[in-house]
Coordinates of C-alpha atoms and ligand atoms in Angstrom, one line a residue:
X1 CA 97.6 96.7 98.0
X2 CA 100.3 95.3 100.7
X3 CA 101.9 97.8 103.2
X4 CA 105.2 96.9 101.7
X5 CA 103.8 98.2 98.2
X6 CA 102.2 101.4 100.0
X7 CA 105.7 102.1 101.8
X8 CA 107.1 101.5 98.3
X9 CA 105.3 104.3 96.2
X10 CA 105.3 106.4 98.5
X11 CA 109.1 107.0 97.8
X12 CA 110.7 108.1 101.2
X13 CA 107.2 110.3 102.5
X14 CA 105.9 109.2 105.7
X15 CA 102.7 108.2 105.3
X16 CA 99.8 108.4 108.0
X17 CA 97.7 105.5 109.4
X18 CA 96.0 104.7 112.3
X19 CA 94.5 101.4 114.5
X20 CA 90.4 101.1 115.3
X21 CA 89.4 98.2 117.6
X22 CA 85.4 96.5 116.7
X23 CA 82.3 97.9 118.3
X24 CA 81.3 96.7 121.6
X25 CA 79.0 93.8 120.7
X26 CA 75.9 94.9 119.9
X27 CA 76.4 98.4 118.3
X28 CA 76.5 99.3 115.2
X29 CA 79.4 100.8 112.9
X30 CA 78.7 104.6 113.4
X31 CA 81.3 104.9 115.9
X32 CA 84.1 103.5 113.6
X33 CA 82.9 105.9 110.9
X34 CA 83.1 108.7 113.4
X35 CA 86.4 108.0 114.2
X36 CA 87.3 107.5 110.8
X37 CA 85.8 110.6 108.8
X38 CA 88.0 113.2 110.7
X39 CA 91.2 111.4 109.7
X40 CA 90.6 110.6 106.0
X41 CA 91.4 113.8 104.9
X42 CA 95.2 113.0 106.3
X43 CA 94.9 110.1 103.6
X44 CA 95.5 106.6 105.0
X45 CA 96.3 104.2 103.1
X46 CA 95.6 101.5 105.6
X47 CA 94.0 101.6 108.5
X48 CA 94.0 98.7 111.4
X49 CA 91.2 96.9 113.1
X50 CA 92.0 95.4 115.9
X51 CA 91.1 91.8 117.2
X52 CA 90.3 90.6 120.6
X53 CA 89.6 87.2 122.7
X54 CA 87.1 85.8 124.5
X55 CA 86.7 86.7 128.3
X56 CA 85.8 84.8 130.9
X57 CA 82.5 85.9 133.5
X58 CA 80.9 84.2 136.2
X59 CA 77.4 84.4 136.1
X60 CA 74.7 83.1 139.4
X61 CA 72.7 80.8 138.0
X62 CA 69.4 79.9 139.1
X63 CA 70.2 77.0 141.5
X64 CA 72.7 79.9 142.9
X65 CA 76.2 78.1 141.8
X66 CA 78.4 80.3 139.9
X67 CA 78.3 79.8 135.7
X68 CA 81.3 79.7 133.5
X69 CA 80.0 82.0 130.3
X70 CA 82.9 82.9 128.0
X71 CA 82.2 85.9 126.2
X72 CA 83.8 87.9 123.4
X73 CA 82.9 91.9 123.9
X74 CA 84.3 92.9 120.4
X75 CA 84.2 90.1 117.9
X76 CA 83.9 91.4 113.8
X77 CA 87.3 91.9 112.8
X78 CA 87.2 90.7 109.5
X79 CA 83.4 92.4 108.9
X80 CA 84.8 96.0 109.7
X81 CA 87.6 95.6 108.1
X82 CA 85.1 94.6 105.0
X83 CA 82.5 97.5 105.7
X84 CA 85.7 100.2 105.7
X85 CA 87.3 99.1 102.6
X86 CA 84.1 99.2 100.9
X87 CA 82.9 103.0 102.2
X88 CA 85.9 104.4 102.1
X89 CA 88.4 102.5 99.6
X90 CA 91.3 102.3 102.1
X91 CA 93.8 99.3 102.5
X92 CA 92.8 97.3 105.8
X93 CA 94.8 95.2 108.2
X94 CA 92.9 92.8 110.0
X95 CA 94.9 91.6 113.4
X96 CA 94.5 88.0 113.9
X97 CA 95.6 86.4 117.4
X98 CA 96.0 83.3 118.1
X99 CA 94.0 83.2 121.4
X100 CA 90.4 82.3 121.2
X101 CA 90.8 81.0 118.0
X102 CA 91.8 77.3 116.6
X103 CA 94.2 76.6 113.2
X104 CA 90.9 75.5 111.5
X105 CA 89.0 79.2 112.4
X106 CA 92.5 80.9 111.8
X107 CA 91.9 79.2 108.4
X108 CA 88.6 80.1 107.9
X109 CA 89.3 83.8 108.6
X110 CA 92.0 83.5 106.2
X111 CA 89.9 82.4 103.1
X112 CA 87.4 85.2 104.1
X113 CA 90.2 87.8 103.7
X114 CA 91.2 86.8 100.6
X115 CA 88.0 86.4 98.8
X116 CA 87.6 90.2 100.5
X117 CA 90.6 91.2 98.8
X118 CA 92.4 92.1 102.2
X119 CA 95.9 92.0 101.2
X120 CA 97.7 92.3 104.7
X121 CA 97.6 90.9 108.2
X122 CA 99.1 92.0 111.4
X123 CA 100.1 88.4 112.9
X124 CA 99.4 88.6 117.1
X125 CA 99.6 85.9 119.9
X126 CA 97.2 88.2 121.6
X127 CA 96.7 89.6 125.2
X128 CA 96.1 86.7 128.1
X129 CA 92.7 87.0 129.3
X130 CA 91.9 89.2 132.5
X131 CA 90.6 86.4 134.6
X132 CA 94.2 84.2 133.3
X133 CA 96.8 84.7 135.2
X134 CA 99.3 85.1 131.5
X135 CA 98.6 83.4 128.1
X136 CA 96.4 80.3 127.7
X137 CA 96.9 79.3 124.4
X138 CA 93.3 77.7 122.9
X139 CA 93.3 73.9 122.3
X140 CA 93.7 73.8 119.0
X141 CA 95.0 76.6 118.4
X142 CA 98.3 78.5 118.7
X143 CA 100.6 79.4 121.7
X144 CA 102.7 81.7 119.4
X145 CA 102.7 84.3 117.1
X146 CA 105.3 82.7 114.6
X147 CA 102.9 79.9 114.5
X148 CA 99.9 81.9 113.2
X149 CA 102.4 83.6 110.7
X150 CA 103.5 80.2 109.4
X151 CA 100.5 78.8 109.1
X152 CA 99.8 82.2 107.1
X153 CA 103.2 81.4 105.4
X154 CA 102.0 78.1 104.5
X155 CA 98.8 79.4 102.7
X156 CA 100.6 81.7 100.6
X157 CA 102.8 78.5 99.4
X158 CA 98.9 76.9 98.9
X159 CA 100.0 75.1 102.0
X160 CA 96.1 74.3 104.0
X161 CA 95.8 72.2 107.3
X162 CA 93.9 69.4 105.8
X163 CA 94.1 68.5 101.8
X164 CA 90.7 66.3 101.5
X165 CA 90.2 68.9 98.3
X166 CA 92.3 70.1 95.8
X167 CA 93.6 73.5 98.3
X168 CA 96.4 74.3 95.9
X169 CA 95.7 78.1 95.5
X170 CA 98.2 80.5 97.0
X171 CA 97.7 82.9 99.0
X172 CA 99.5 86.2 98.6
X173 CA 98.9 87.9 102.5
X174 CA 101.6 90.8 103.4
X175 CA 102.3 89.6 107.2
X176 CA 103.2 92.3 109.5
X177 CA 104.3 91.7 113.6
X178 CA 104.7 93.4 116.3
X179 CA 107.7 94.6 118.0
X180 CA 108.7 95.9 121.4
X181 CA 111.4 98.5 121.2
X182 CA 111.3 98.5 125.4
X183 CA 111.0 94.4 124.7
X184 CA 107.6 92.7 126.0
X185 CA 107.0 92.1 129.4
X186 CA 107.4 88.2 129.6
X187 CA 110.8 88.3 128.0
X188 CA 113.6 88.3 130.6
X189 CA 115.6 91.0 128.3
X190 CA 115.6 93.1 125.5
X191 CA 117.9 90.2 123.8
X192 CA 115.7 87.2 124.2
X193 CA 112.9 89.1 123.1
X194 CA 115.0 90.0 120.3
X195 CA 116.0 86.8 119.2
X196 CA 112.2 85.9 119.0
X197 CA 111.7 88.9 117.0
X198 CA 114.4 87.9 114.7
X199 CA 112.9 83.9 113.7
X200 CA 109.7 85.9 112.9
X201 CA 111.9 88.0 110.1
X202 CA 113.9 85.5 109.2
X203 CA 110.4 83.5 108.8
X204 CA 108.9 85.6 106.0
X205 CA 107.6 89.1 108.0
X206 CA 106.9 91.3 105.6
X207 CA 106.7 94.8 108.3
X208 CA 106.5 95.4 112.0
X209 CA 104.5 97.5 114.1
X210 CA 105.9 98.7 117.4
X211 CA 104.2 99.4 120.8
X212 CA 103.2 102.5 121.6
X213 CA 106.7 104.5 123.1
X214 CA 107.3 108.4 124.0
X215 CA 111.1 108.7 123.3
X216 CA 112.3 108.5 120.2
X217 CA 115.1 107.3 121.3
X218 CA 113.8 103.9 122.0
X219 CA 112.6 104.0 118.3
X220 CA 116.0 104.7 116.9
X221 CA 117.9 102.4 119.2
X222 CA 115.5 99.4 118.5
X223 CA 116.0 100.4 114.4
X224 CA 119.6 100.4 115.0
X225 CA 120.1 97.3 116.8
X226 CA 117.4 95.6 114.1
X227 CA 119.7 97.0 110.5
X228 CA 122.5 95.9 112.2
X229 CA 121.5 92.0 112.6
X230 CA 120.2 92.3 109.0
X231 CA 116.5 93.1 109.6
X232 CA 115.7 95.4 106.9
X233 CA 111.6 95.3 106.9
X234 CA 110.1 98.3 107.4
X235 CA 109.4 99.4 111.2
X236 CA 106.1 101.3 111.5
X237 CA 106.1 103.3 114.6
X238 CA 103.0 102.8 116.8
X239 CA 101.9 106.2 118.7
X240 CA 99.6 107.3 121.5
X241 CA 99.1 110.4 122.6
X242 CA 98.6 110.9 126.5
X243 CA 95.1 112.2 127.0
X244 CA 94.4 112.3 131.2
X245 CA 96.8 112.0 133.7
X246 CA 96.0 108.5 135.2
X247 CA 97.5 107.3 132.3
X248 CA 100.5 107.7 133.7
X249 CA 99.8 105.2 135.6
X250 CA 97.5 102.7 133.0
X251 CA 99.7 103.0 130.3
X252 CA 103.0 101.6 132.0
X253 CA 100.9 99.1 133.5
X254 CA 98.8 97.8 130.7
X255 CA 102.1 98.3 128.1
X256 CA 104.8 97.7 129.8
X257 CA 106.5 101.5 128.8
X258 CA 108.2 104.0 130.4
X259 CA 107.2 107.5 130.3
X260 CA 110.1 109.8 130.4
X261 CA 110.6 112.3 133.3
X262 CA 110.4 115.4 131.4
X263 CA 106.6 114.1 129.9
X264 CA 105.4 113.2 133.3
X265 CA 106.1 116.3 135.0
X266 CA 104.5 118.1 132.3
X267 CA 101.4 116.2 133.0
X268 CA 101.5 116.2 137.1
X269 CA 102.0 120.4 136.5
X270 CA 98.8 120.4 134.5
X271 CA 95.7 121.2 136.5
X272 CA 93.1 119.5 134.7
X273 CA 92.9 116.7 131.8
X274 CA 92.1 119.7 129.4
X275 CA 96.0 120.8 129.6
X276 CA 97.3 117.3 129.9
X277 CA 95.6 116.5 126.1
X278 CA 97.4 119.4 125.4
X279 CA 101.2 118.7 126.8
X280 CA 100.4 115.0 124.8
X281 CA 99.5 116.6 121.9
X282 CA 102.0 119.0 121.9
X283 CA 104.7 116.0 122.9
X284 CA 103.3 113.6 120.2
X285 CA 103.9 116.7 117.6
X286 CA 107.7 117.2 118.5
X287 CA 107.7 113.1 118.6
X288 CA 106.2 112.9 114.7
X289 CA 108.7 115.6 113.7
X290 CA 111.9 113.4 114.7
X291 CA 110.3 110.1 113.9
X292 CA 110.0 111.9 110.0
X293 CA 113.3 112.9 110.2
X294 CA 114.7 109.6 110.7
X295 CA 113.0 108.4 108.4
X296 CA 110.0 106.3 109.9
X297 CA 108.0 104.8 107.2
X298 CA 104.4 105.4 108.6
X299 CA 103.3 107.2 111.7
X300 CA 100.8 104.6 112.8
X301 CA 97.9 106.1 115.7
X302 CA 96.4 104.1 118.6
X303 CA 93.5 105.9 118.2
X304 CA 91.2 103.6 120.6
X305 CA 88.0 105.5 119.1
X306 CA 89.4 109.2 120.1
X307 CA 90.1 110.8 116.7
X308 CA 90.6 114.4 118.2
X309 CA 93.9 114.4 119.3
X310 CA 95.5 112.2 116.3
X311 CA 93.3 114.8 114.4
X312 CA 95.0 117.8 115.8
X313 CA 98.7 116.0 115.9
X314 CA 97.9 115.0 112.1
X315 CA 97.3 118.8 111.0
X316 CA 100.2 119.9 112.5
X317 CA 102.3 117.2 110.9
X318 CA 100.8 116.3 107.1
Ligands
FAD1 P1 104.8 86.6 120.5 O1 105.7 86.9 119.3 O2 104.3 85.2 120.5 O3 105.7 86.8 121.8 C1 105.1 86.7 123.1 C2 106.3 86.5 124.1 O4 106.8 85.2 123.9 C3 107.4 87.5 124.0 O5 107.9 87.7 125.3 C4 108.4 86.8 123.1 O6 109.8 87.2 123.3 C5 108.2 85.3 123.5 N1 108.3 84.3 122.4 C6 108.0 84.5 121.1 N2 108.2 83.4 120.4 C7 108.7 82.5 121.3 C8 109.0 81.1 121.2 N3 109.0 80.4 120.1 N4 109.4 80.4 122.4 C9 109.4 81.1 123.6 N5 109.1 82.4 123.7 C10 108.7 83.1 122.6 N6 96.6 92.0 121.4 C11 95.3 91.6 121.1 O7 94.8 90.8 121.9 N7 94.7 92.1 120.0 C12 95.2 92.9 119.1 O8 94.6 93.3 118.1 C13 96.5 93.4 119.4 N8 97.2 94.3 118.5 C14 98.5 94.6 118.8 C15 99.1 95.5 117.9 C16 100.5 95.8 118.1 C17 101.1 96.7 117.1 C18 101.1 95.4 119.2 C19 102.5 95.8 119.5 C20 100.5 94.6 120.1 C21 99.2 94.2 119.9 N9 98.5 93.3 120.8 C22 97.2 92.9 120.5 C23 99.2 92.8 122.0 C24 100.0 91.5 121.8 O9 99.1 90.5 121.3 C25 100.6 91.2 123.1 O10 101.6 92.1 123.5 C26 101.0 89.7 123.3 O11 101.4 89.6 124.7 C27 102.3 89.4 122.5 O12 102.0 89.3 121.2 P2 103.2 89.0 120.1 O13 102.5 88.8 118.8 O14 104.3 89.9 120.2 O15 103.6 87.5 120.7

């Protein structure tokens, strides 16, 4: 069932969801499922998998130069997303990006997710590489996100790259994007940014997912701005709670956020990362409570294989 259905039925409630990223190469699925048992009793009707490109590493080889290897630590988006709709009968949202991947494998993955039955798609540029110094886009592939949604787009109108065979059959994917309520890094301002957000809607997005943010403000601010220049898709709220205090520090960096004073001096008082999980819980609780009570459609977890805390936050909330 798409998001947009899901949001539907569910009449005004906010529902509960959360984001997984693949196994590290090489290991097997009983991570995900630990992750995922604790939270299904908070009923999820999707839940996100999370996609990532390849990296690059230099490797001696034996003549002692330096080797190129490229190397992709999480690949198996589209497999978990198949192995947890099958155990557990939840909706899944696959993230495609378009680094590391070309329009033909874009393509590919495509016709694998609907002969899966996966209804929905978050549509990403994706994260540069560490070793880049900002996006490469892949040859062949795309530099921006509102390309991989219209090429998405263009499969739900039985639109395919190449028509050597009869490709008329539609499509029918629920495209989500993501959104930046403190705008993304690379964007000079909040209204450039904006303005890109906006061609995506305009484009066919069905829903949006924000980065992660701790004031609510932000959230109601970005909502604002969005109703008023006639985006009316739903805006899924994307949520993290602190866990350690060198996150106040990682998190700005990696996601371009800010943390708000009264949050960080609750953490720097606390003496240990016991009581900092604890402040972030406690903050991500009061957080939920106003994000219900204006109305967010789905409070959407950043889980990053930790269910405890969105556990604990979930029981005090649904
Ligand atoms: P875009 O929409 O392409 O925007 C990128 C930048 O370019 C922005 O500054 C935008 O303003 C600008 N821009 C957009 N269109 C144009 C244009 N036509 N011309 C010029 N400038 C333009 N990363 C991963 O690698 N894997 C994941 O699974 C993943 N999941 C995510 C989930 C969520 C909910 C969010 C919020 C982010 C996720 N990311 C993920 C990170 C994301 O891929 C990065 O933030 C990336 O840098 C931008 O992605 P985007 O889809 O917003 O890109």
């Amino acid at each position: 069932m798409k998001i947009t259905e899901h949001i539907k039925t569910a009449n005004g409630k906010t529902l509960f969801s959360f984001e997984l990223l693949p196994p590290l190469k090489g290991q097997s699925m009983d991570g995900i499922y630990k992750t995922i048992d604790p939270l299904m009793e908070f009923k999820p009707p999707f839940i996100d998998v999370t996609s990532s490109r390849e990296d690059l590493v230099y490797k001696e080889a034996q003549n002692g130069y330096l080797e190129k290897v490229t190397y992709r630590k999480r690949p198996g988006t589209v497999a978990v997303c198949a192995a947890i709709m099958h155990k557990y009968g939840v909706d899944t949202v696959p993230h495609l990006i378009c680094g590391g991947f070309t329009k033909e494998e874009t393509e590919y993955a495509l016709i694998d997710l609907q002969f899966l039955g996966i209804d929905n798609v978050l549509a990403l540029r994706g994260d540069a590489r560490k070793t880049d110094p900002g996006f490469i886009p892949t040859k062949g592939g795309h530099s921006y996100a509102i390309e991989l949604q219209q090429q998405i787009a263009d499969m739900n109108k039985g639109i395919y790259l190449h028509d050597y065979e009869d490709t008329s059959y539609k499509t029918d994917f629920c495209i989500g994007i993501a959104a930046y309520p403190e705008k993304h890094f690379e964007s000079p301002n909040l209204k450039t940014d904006f303005r890109h957000l906006h061609t995506k809607v305009k484009a066919g997005a069905d829903f949006m997912v924000t980065q992660m943010f701790y004031d609510v403000n932000k959230y109601k601010e970005f909502v604002k701005l969005c109703r008023e220049n006639d985006i009316n898709i739903p805006i899924i709220p994307g949520l993290k709670p602190l866990t350690s205090k060198k996150q106040l520090v990682s998190l700005p960096k990696i996601f371009h956020i800010d943390i708000p004073e009264n949050l960080s001096d609750a953490v720097h008082a606390c003496k240990d990362d016991k009581e900092v999980r604890e402040v972030g819980i406690e903050w991500m609780i009061q957080q939920c409570k106003d994000l219900i009570e204006c109305g967010a459609p789905v409070l959407h977890f950043y889980t990053m294989g930790n269910a405890g805390p969105t556990k604990r936050i979930a029981e005090a909330i649904f």
